[in-house]
Every structure is written in C-alpha cells, then in structure tokens.
Amino acid sequence: MTDWFSMVVYICLFVITISILLLLYRAVVGPSNPDRVVALDTIGINLIAITGLMAILLDTVQLNDIILLIGILTFIATVAVAKFLEKGVVIDQDRD
Amino acid sequence: MLHIYILLPFLAALLIGLVAKKVYRIHTGWFVLPVPVVLFILFISKLPTLAEGKIVQSIANWIPSLDIQLSFYLDGLSMLFSLLITGIGSLVVLYSIYYLSKKEQLVHFYVYLLLFMGSMLGVVLSDNVFVLYTFWEFTSISSFLLIGFWFYRERSTYGAQKSMLVTVFGGLSMLGALILLSIAAETNSIREMIANRSEIIESDLFIPILLLLLIGAFTKSAQFPFHSWLPDAMEAPTPVSAYLHSATMVKAGIYLVARFSLIFSGTDVFFIIVSGVGLITLCLGSILASRQTDLKGILAYSTISQLGMIMTMLGFGNGIATLAAIFHIFNHATFKGSLFMIAGIVDHETGTRDIRRLGGLYTYMPISATLAFFGAFSMAGVPLPIFNGFLSKEMFFDSSLKLEQTIGFAGAFAEWIPLLAVIGSIFTFVYSMYLVFGTFTGKAKLDQLEKKPHEAPIGMLISPLILIGFVVLIGLLPNLINESILAPAVASVTGDLAFTHLAFWHGFDNTPLHMSLVVVAVGTILALTLKRWQPIYNRVPGKFSTDRIYQSIVNGLLHFSSKLTKFYMTGSLRLYTSIILIFLVVSTSIFIYVTDGFKISFDDLAPVTWPEVLVGLVMAVAAIATIWMTQRIAAIIVIGVVGYGLSLLFVFFRAPDLALTQLIVETITVALFLLCFAHLPKLQKSDKKPSEKLVDFVIAVSTGALLTIVAISAHSSKYFESISKYFVDNSYKLGGGDNIVNVILVDFRGLDTLFEIAVLGLAALGIIAMIKYRDKGDMNQ
C-alpha cells in the first residue's frame, strides 16, 4: 500500500469520526427523540464506513461480516425505536 | 470403670422414654431411681481404695491428635462431689416421684435430670480440661432445660434464659482460661498442670488465666456480681432447685476453684479475689435473703451467701480453712437440700410459698416443721453440737482469725475478714429464723391458703428426713466422715494428707465460740425486731442490684445491635452501593499505598491514532451526557452511542468477533429496554439534595479514578510473558481452526463456554418464571 493511499484512508477516517462527533451533538441535544433516533441510525452508517476503511487499512477481509451486521442491526434498532415512539410498545400483544 | 459410671445416666436418659411409653401405671421416677442409687453404692465401694491413698482412674481416647482424652480419675475431692451428686440425686428422684404428678411431662423431666447427673459426674471426674469444659456446658444446658421445665410460664422461660446467658458467659470465659492454661502448662491434664505449677505461675498468662477461670467459677457458683440468675432459677420445680441450685451445680464453681487451688493458692491475687468476692457474696446474699417473701427466694439468697462463705474459705487456702470449706460443702448440701424439699412440701400442701400468707403450720405439719427447724438451725450455725452447720461455721471463724498470722502482704485486707464474717453470719441467723418461725409458728391464716394444709405423704418426707438425719448425725459425730471422706478431699485440694481431728468443743476460752455467741445474741435481737427494720429494704431500692445491671446489659445489647443494624440496613440500595464502593475504594487505595503498588511505565505503549482518540471522545461525551437525559428513551439512545463506539474500538483493535457480539448485544439490550419502558413510569426529576449529589459524585469519581489507577498499574507491571503465543502457534495445529478466538472458546477453554451457556439458559428460565408466575406469588412488593 502506498503512502498516498493510506494517507487518503486516514483522512477519510478522520472526516468520518468528525461527522460522528457532530452526530453525537444531535443525539445528545435532541431536541426530540426522533432526532436522536435518526442521529443514532446515521452513526451506525458511519460505523459501516469506518469499518470498511479499517478493513482496507488493515488489509483484511475479516471485518466484512461486521459491515453487513451493522447494516442489519441499525435497521432493526431504528425500527424498534420508531415503533416504540409510535405505539408505546415494541412487540404487540396477541389478539386472541 | 469410671467411663461406665458416667455413661450410665446418659444411657438411662436414652432408655427412659422407651420404658415410660410401655408402662403407664407406674410413675416414671421409679425407673430412674435405681440409677443414682447404684452409682452411689459403686462410689461408696471405692472408698477403701481412696483411704489407702490411691486414686481410681481410667482413660479412653477421644481426639488423640489434639491430646484430648476421656481421662477420668477419682480422688478425694471428686469422691466427695460424686457422693453428693449420686446420694442427693437418689433422694431428689425419690422426692420428685411424690412431688410431680403423673400429669406432668415426666419423661422430659427425668431425661433432663439424668443428663444433668451424668454431666455433673463428668465435671467432677474429668482430668482433661477440655472434657471438663464439655461436661460443664452440658450442666448449663440441662440446667437451662430444667429451669424452663414449665415452659408455658413466662417467669420460667425468663429464668432459664437468664441462667443460660450468665452461666454460658462464664463457661466461655472458663474455656479461654483452660486454653491459656493448656498453653502455659503444655498439657491438657489437670494433674500434670498441678505438677507444672511453677511454670504456670511464672508465665505471663498467669493473671489472664486466673481471672478468666474465676469468672467461670463465680458465674456458675452465683458469686457476686453474677449471682442474680440463681433467684430467678427458682421457677424450676422444687426437686430441681433442691438438687441443682443448692447441692450440686452451683458447687461446680466451688469444685473448679478447689480443683485448681493447688496451682493458684498461695498467690496474693488469688487470695484477695476469691476471699474478697466470697465475703461480699456472703454478706450481700445474707442481707438480701432477709427481704425476700418467697420461701424459695430466701433459700436462693441463702445458697448464694453460703456459697460465698465456702468460696471465702477456699480463698484462704490454708489447711484448716480448706477442711472447713470441704466440710461445709457437705453440710450445706444436707441442710439446704432438706430445706428446699420442705419448702416444696409447704408449697405442695398449702398452695403458696409466700411467707406473708403462711404461719402457724406447726400444728398441721409437725414432721415437716421439725425437719425445717433442724435444717434452719444448722444453717444459722446455732451453737449446739447436734447441728453440723455449727461445726463448719465455727471452723470458718477460726480460719478467718488465723489468717492474719499466715499472710503478711494482704494483712490489711485480712484484718477485716472476721468482722465481715460475723456480719454475714448474723444475717444468716436472721433469715434462718425468719424462714422457720415465719412459716411454722404464729397464727395460721387458713383463709389465705388455697387448700387446707395437712402433713405431706410419707414418701415425700423420706428424703428430707434422711438429710436431716445426716445433719444431726454429723453434728454429733463429725469424725464419722472425717477420715474416710473429708480428709482425702482436703488432701486433694491442699496436696498433703494431714488428718485434723474435728471437735465441737474447744472450751469457753476461745474466740470462735465468742463470735458464734455474738452472732446468736445480735441475730436474735434482729430477728425479733425484723418487722420494725424490714422497711429499710424498701428505702434502699434495688438501684445497686446486679439484676438491673443484667437487665440493662441485655436490653442495651439488643438496643445497640438493632440500632447498629438499622444504621446500615435501611433497605436503600443507594446506601448499600455507596458502602460497597466506598469500601472498595478505601481498602484498595490503602493497599496500593501501603504496598507502594502504583507503577506507571511508558515502555510498552501502542501508537495512538486520531480516529481512536475521536471515537474515545465520542464515547466519553455520550456517557457523560446520559446522566443529564430527562427521558428514558433519550438516555437509551445516547447510551447506544457508547455501545456502538465500543464496537468500533473493537474494530480498531482488530477484534472482529468481539465487535460482532458487541453490536448484537447492544441492539438487543436497546430492544429489551424499550420493552420494559412501556411498563415504567416517566423518568422523574431527581429530588436529591445537593449534598447527596456531591457525595454520589465523589464516590463515582473516586471509583473511576481508582479503577484507572489499577489498570495503569496492571499494564505497567507485567512480570512474565503472556501465554497467547501458544494459542497463536497451536490453534490450527491442535484445534484445526484459523479463528483463534473461536478455537479458544470451544476447544482450549470450552468449559467456560459451557457454563456461560448454562448461565444464559438459567437467565431465560428465570425470565419465563418471573413473567409467568408474577401474579401467583405472595410477594407484595
């Protein structure tokens, strides 16, 4: 890996972590819970990016599973929180 | 041989329940009676052996590795006590047959009584101090059971508890003394300790040994200030009072002092403490006895006082005093046993023991009254040669007078002894007269009695009759038991077999007789005017009574411990957590400070990159921000940032499996929290005071700081290479896998994984149980 290439990866990492920090501001300050949920979801997507960059940096394929997993999990978490905000419960009671 | 003697009562106690179940017609006591009688005869048959100066002994192994053997031996002192235990035991069993009706729980009574008899024999025959202690506690327990025999009465259970607390307190202190003694003398055998006497006296442990041992003896023998349990023990059935609390158990402390006096006597400390406490007990007991209105109460304080007198003489420690003490042990057992039995008869035949309601019983119960006169006159030491009490009392005066010449150092103390002895004896005279004349003479108050009084059945009278027979017989012919029983007993207390001739007449010109006459003269005046000065007792309330001290100690302990417990057991989890954390912080930081454990080294550090720093910063900000969140949902979202940041750190540190697991667990946790939130109220604004918040802050910060310090120190002090290289090298070769983490989890260290699976399974089952059975439980909270 050339120096230039790794330099670019580092810069990308730096930029994305800055973006996480900014998202953190939204998550902490809010003002409403949907704002926080969207912030958390976006943090998850940023995690995917960072993990991908790390995989490039470390020259490994072991982290690819994580990228897929974060994708699924942030989706599930967001849906769960959204449902909670909407209905007050995550899992509906049986209707029998 | 001796093992069988001691075992016999215990065996009988085991069998008595079976026999009593089969035979209803006959009073259970008849089956018990042969046990003490046979033992008494067996002990009598050993008398010639002892008279030759030999001792009987037998040894069996119990715990050889600790040098604890069941070694018993019978010398003069043990013989005297064994004869008292079995002899009076027989009489008491006979008496109890007529005293207790068949409606009582007789099996319980006789089982306790036989247990007591066996353990008391064990106490007086043991040579090994720890065996002695074992039997000593057995007597405490069986006495507790006997006092509480009528357990449905409040006074009985109170008395039983009190005697238990006091005597077990003394017993434990005695155990301490015995342990120290066995350390100082390097043996567990009493006879070997006596042989090593000088080692014990010169050892640093001497004073603690002496004090602890004497506390044991004083509590058991109801000496000042531990005497207050004995009057409360009078709630026991009268045969028990006669047996345990006059003749045998309360003399266990006397036995202990006598047994060890070969080691201690001659030292000033021993003399001052034992004689001093004995004299105080003598005077206090006799003075307090005159204010009692209950017959058994008078007798209880009288027992205390007489025991004090015996203790005083043992404290003197010279030959004549020891003989007097031994003689009085015997005499006291005879007249006090009979007096208790007569008090029981009076109670049994009139329905009351209150002396204010009694009087004029002489015409109704002439035999009992005659017996009571003999017993009480002997107790008072009336100078007539038909009362054995007189002989031993005069010897007491005699020995108290001779003391000044024998002991130089404690002379100032010794000068006052005869005076105190006379004062104690005067009051002894007073309450003795009060006891008999108040009960049996004067006008009968038949209207105040529950039944019409009449003479007791002959079976009840046999036992006191025999005892009074001894009073008179020994009074007339004191040398009858002198050579065979008293002399060997004195020999085993003082160490040399010096035979002293007992005589009841020393001529007019001797001081002890004058002292006796003074006692009779002043005592008569005081007894006649008793009604006039008795109100003084009401003026001097029980402010100084040890009973109150006992009460305040017991109540104070309860109060103190409940206060102490309530101080930290408040039910507040916040407080418990604070205590746990503060303890953790304080103890660990003291440890780090003392061992100088903090180290910091920068040798082995990995390079830090900007992304890592930023992610760390994100996590820190999110963690701190969580505290200020006002809604649960907001808090859980913000803490989710920390979880995601952690998984990112795992990525940075090249731990893909951990990152995977962390992500899944984080998400599931968020989902679980959301599930619960539907059932929880809205997050309340904390109503804690600023000071409480400050405390919480300090605790949290210090805990965090401590853990940081520990982590830094742990990283900075690596003493050896880690074993991870082995896993790296062998994961494919031995485990057949490339993923080292997974090979470790399921192959190298598979057992941990198994049990973590078990933990998850249990947690799942627990959740099911909690949800499914939540409505059926009894828990209110």
mmCIF file of N, CA and C in Angstrom, chain B residues 391-457:
data_model
loop_
_atom_site.group_PDB
_atom_site.id
_atom_site.type_symbol
_atom_site.label_atom_id
_atom_site.label_comp_id
_atom_site.label_asym_id
_atom_site.label_seq_id
_atom_site.Cartn_x
_atom_site.Cartn_y
_atom_site.Cartn_z
ATOM 1 N N LEU B 391 -20.605 -26.611 113.385
ATOM 2 C CA LEU B 391 -19.191 -27.022 113.374
ATOM 3 C C LEU B 391 -18.429 -26.324 112.259
ATOM 4 N N SER B 392 -19.022 -26.365 111.049
ATOM 5 C CA SER B 392 -18.259 -25.779 109.951
ATOM 6 C C SER B 392 -18.205 -24.260 110.083
ATOM 7 N N LYS B 393 -19.257 -23.668 110.652
ATOM 8 C CA LYS B 393 -19.221 -22.218 110.806
ATOM 9 C C LYS B 393 -18.143 -21.806 111.801
ATOM 10 N N GLU B 394 -18.036 -22.587 112.858
ATOM 11 C CA GLU B 394 -17.009 -22.226 113.842
ATOM 12 C C GLU B 394 -15.607 -22.388 113.249
ATOM 13 N N MET B 395 -15.470 -23.411 112.409
ATOM 14 C CA MET B 395 -14.176 -23.565 111.751
ATOM 15 C C MET B 395 -13.914 -22.392 110.811
ATOM 16 N N PHE B 396 -14.994 -21.860 110.243
ATOM 17 C CA PHE B 396 -14.862 -20.697 109.374
ATOM 18 C C PHE B 396 -14.340 -19.501 110.167
ATOM 19 N N PHE B 397 -14.963 -19.260 111.327
ATOM 20 C CA PHE B 397 -14.487 -18.163 112.179
ATOM 21 C C PHE B 397 -13.038 -18.381 112.571
ATOM 22 N N ASP B 398 -12.773 -19.616 112.942
ATOM 23 C CA ASP B 398 -11.426 -19.957 113.379
ATOM 24 C C ASP B 398 -10.394 -19.642 112.300
ATOM 25 N N SER B 399 -10.717 -20.099 111.062
ATOM 26 C CA SER B 399 -9.741 -19.887 109.987
ATOM 27 C C SER B 399 -9.629 -18.409 109.646
ATOM 28 N N SER B 400 -10.732 -17.663 109.789
ATOM 29 C CA SER B 400 -10.641 -16.235 109.456
ATOM 30 C C SER B 400 -9.772 -15.508 110.484
ATOM 31 N N LEU B 401 -9.758 -16.016 111.703
ATOM 32 C CA LEU B 401 -8.921 -15.366 112.720
ATOM 33 C C LEU B 401 -7.449 -15.682 112.525
ATOM 34 N N LYS B 402 -7.178 -16.905 112.115
ATOM 35 C CA LYS B 402 -5.786 -17.326 111.990
ATOM 36 C C LYS B 402 -5.104 -16.735 110.767
ATOM 37 N N LEU B 403 -5.878 -16.062 109.957
ATOM 38 C CA LEU B 403 -5.364 -15.601 108.676
ATOM 39 C C LEU B 403 -4.274 -14.546 108.827
ATOM 40 N N GLU B 404 -4.483 -13.661 109.792
ATOM 41 C CA GLU B 404 -3.550 -12.543 109.940
ATOM 42 C C GLU B 404 -2.128 -13.026 110.161
ATOM 43 N N GLN B 405 -2.043 -14.121 110.875
ATOM 44 C CA GLN B 405 -0.697 -14.606 111.172
ATOM 45 C C GLN B 405 -0.059 -15.222 109.942
ATOM 46 N N THR B 406 -0.885 -15.796 109.071
ATOM 47 C CA THR B 406 -0.283 -16.557 107.982
ATOM 48 C C THR B 406 0.098 -15.676 106.806
ATOM 49 N N ILE B 407 -0.667 -14.646 106.536
ATOM 50 C CA ILE B 407 -0.374 -13.884 105.321
ATOM 51 C C ILE B 407 0.065 -12.474 105.685
ATOM 52 N N GLY B 408 1.174 -12.075 105.191
ATOM 53 C CA GLY B 408 1.714 -10.772 105.542
ATOM 54 C C GLY B 408 1.258 -9.669 104.622
ATOM 55 N N PHE B 409 1.349 -9.929 103.331
ATOM 56 C CA PHE B 409 1.128 -8.865 102.355
ATOM 57 C C PHE B 409 -0.303 -8.347 102.383
ATOM 58 N N ALA B 410 -1.241 -9.276 102.351
ATOM 59 C CA ALA B 410 -2.645 -8.885 102.299
ATOM 60 C C ALA B 410 -3.222 -8.725 103.695
ATOM 61 N N GLY B 411 -2.370 -8.417 104.633
ATOM 62 C CA GLY B 411 -2.784 -8.356 106.031
ATOM 63 C C GLY B 411 -3.859 -7.322 106.291
ATOM 64 N N ALA B 412 -3.724 -6.165 105.645
ATOM 65 C CA ALA B 412 -4.701 -5.100 105.873
ATOM 66 C C ALA B 412 -6.091 -5.559 105.498
ATOM 67 N N PHE B 413 -6.144 -6.293 104.420
ATOM 68 C CA PHE B 413 -7.417 -6.844 103.967
ATOM 69 C C PHE B 413 -7.876 -7.921 104.952
ATOM 70 N N ALA B 414 -6.925 -8.725 105.401
ATOM 71 C CA ALA B 414 -7.275 -9.870 106.237
ATOM 72 C C ALA B 414 -7.851 -9.445 107.578
ATOM 73 N N GLU B 415 -7.442 -8.260 108.071
ATOM 74 C CA GLU B 415 -7.922 -7.836 109.377
ATOM 75 C C GLU B 415 -9.434 -7.681 109.426
ATOM 76 N N TRP B 416 -9.997 -7.308 108.288
ATOM 77 C CA TRP B 416 -11.439 -7.045 108.264
ATOM 78 C C TRP B 416 -12.271 -8.303 108.081
ATOM 79 N N ILE B 417 -11.590 -9.376 107.744
ATOM 80 C CA ILE B 417 -12.348 -10.578 107.390
ATOM 81 C C ILE B 417 -13.208 -11.097 108.546
ATOM 82 N N PRO B 418 -12.668 -11.238 109.788
ATOM 83 C CA PRO B 418 -13.525 -11.762 110.851
ATOM 84 C C PRO B 418 -14.770 -10.920 111.059
ATOM 85 N N LEU B 419 -14.613 -9.600 110.957
ATOM 86 C CA LEU B 419 -15.756 -8.719 111.182
ATOM 87 C C LEU B 419 -16.839 -8.982 110.135
ATOM 88 N N LEU B 420 -16.407 -9.021 108.852
ATOM 89 C CA LEU B 420 -17.362 -9.279 107.778
ATOM 90 C C LEU B 420 -18.014 -10.641 107.956
ATOM 91 N N ALA B 421 -17.189 -11.607 108.386
ATOM 92 C CA ALA B 421 -17.727 -12.954 108.577
ATOM 93 C C ALA B 421 -18.830 -12.932 109.619
ATOM 94 N N VAL B 422 -18.613 -12.169 110.681
ATOM 95 C CA VAL B 422 -19.623 -12.108 111.731
ATOM 96 C C VAL B 422 -20.881 -11.417 111.216
ATOM 97 N N ILE B 423 -20.703 -10.324 110.472
ATOM 98 C CA ILE B 423 -21.882 -9.628 109.942
ATOM 99 C C ILE B 423 -22.696 -10.558 109.061
ATOM 100 N N GLY B 424 -21.983 -11.255 108.136
ATOM 101 C CA GLY B 424 -22.682 -12.195 107.267
ATOM 102 C C GLY B 424 -23.420 -13.245 108.068
ATOM 103 N N SER B 425 -22.784 -13.727 109.109
ATOM 104 C CA SER B 425 -23.395 -14.799 109.893
ATOM 105 C C SER B 425 -24.596 -14.303 110.670
ATOM 106 N N ILE B 426 -24.543 -13.044 111.127
ATOM 107 C CA ILE B 426 -25.691 -12.503 111.854
ATOM 108 C C ILE B 426 -26.923 -12.514 110.960
ATOM 109 N N PHE B 427 -26.732 -12.038 109.740
ATOM 110 C CA PHE B 427 -27.879 -12.009 108.841
ATOM 111 C C PHE B 427 -28.304 -13.413 108.451
ATOM 112 N N THR B 428 -27.330 -14.326 108.361
ATOM 113 C CA THR B 428 -27.695 -15.719 108.108
ATOM 114 C C THR B 428 -28.627 -16.216 109.207
ATOM 115 N N PHE B 429 -28.259 -15.866 110.430
ATOM 116 C CA PHE B 429 -29.093 -16.253 111.560
ATOM 117 C C PHE B 429 -30.489 -15.647 111.416
ATOM 118 N N VAL B 430 -30.510 -14.376 111.055
ATOM 119 C CA VAL B 430 -31.794 -13.684 110.968
ATOM 120 C C VAL B 430 -32.717 -14.350 109.965
ATOM 121 N N TYR B 431 -32.194 -14.582 108.743
ATOM 122 C CA TYR B 431 -33.132 -15.117 107.747
ATOM 123 C C TYR B 431 -33.490 -16.566 108.036
ATOM 124 N N SER B 432 -32.586 -17.297 108.701
ATOM 125 C CA SER B 432 -32.929 -18.672 109.053
ATOM 126 C C SER B 432 -34.101 -18.687 110.017
ATOM 127 N N MET B 433 -34.026 -17.803 111.011
ATOM 128 C CA MET B 433 -35.108 -17.748 111.996
ATOM 129 C C MET B 433 -36.399 -17.277 111.337
ATOM 130 N N TYR B 434 -36.241 -16.242 110.510
ATOM 131 C CA TYR B 434 -37.381 -15.697 109.770
ATOM 132 C C TYR B 434 -38.063 -16.807 108.979
ATOM 133 N N LEU B 435 -37.240 -17.642 108.344
ATOM 134 C CA LEU B 435 -37.754 -18.708 107.495
ATOM 135 C C LEU B 435 -38.617 -19.677 108.289
ATOM 136 N N VAL B 436 -38.068 -20.228 109.377
ATOM 137 C CA VAL B 436 -38.841 -21.260 110.080
ATOM 138 C C VAL B 436 -39.952 -20.656 110.917
ATOM 139 N N PHE B 437 -39.629 -19.605 111.678
ATOM 140 C CA PHE B 437 -40.664 -19.090 112.574
ATOM 141 C C PHE B 437 -41.783 -18.432 111.787
ATOM 142 N N GLY B 438 -41.419 -17.786 110.704
ATOM 143 C CA GLY B 438 -42.452 -17.152 109.892
ATOM 144 C C GLY B 438 -43.391 -18.167 109.267
ATOM 145 N N THR B 439 -42.867 -19.336 108.949
ATOM 146 C CA THR B 439 -43.690 -20.326 108.265
ATOM 147 C C THR B 439 -44.489 -21.177 109.246
ATOM 148 N N PHE B 440 -43.830 -21.562 110.333
ATOM 149 C CA PHE B 440 -44.425 -22.639 111.116
ATOM 150 C C PHE B 440 -45.027 -22.181 112.448
ATOM 151 N N THR B 441 -44.662 -20.989 112.908
ATOM 152 C CA THR B 441 -45.244 -20.561 114.171
ATOM 153 C C THR B 441 -46.168 -19.377 113.938
ATOM 154 N N GLY B 442 -46.751 -18.895 115.007
ATOM 155 C CA GLY B 442 -47.681 -17.763 114.893
ATOM 156 C C GLY B 442 -49.077 -18.267 114.595
ATOM 157 N N LYS B 443 -49.863 -17.350 114.079
ATOM 158 C CA LYS B 443 -51.263 -17.680 113.838
ATOM 159 C C LYS B 443 -51.436 -18.189 112.410
ATOM 160 N N ALA B 444 -52.189 -19.247 112.281
ATOM 161 C CA ALA B 444 -52.424 -19.785 110.940
ATOM 162 C C ALA B 444 -53.410 -18.897 110.198
ATOM 163 N N LYS B 445 -53.091 -18.592 108.931
ATOM 164 C CA LYS B 445 -54.012 -17.760 108.137
ATOM 165 C C LYS B 445 -54.681 -18.663 107.124
ATOM 166 N N LEU B 446 -55.585 -19.480 107.613
ATOM 167 C CA LEU B 446 -56.157 -20.503 106.742
ATOM 168 C C LEU B 446 -56.967 -19.903 105.605
ATOM 169 N N ASP B 447 -57.563 -18.725 105.862
ATOM 170 C CA ASP B 447 -58.397 -18.138 104.826
ATOM 171 C C ASP B 447 -57.600 -17.683 103.609
ATOM 172 N N GLN B 448 -56.293 -17.479 103.849
ATOM 173 C CA GLN B 448 -55.465 -17.011 102.720
ATOM 174 C C GLN B 448 -54.857 -18.164 101.929
ATOM 175 N N LEU B 449 -55.050 -19.374 102.374
ATOM 176 C CA LEU B 449 -54.434 -20.510 101.698
ATOM 177 C C LEU B 449 -55.416 -21.136 100.727
ATOM 178 N N GLU B 450 -54.842 -21.728 99.684
ATOM 179 C CA GLU B 450 -55.714 -22.293 98.663
ATOM 180 C C GLU B 450 -56.288 -23.628 99.100
ATOM 181 N N LYS B 451 -55.521 -24.367 99.888
ATOM 182 C CA LYS B 451 -56.046 -25.645 100.376
ATOM 183 C C LYS B 451 -55.881 -25.685 101.889
ATOM 184 N N LYS B 452 -56.564 -26.613 102.484
ATOM 185 C CA LYS B 452 -56.387 -26.804 103.916
ATOM 186 C C LYS B 452 -55.092 -27.584 104.116
ATOM 187 N N PRO B 453 -54.166 -27.003 104.881
ATOM 188 C CA PRO B 453 -52.860 -27.653 104.998
ATOM 189 C C PRO B 453 -52.954 -28.957 105.781
ATOM 190 N N HIS B 454 -52.163 -29.914 105.358
ATOM 191 C CA HIS B 454 -52.061 -31.170 106.114
ATOM 192 C C HIS B 454 -50.681 -31.745 105.865
ATOM 193 N N GLU B 455 -50.333 -32.730 106.640
ATOM 194 C CA GLU B 455 -48.981 -33.280 106.542
ATOM 195 C C GLU B 455 -48.776 -33.940 105.177
ATOM 196 N N ALA B 456 -47.527 -33.871 104.715
ATOM 197 C CA ALA B 456 -47.209 -34.428 103.415
ATOM 198 C C ALA B 456 -47.235 -35.951 103.485
ATOM 199 N N PRO B 457 -47.405 -36.609 102.313
ATOM 200 C CA PRO B 457 -47.316 -38.072 102.306
ATOM 201 C C PRO B 457 -45.919 -38.515 102.748
#
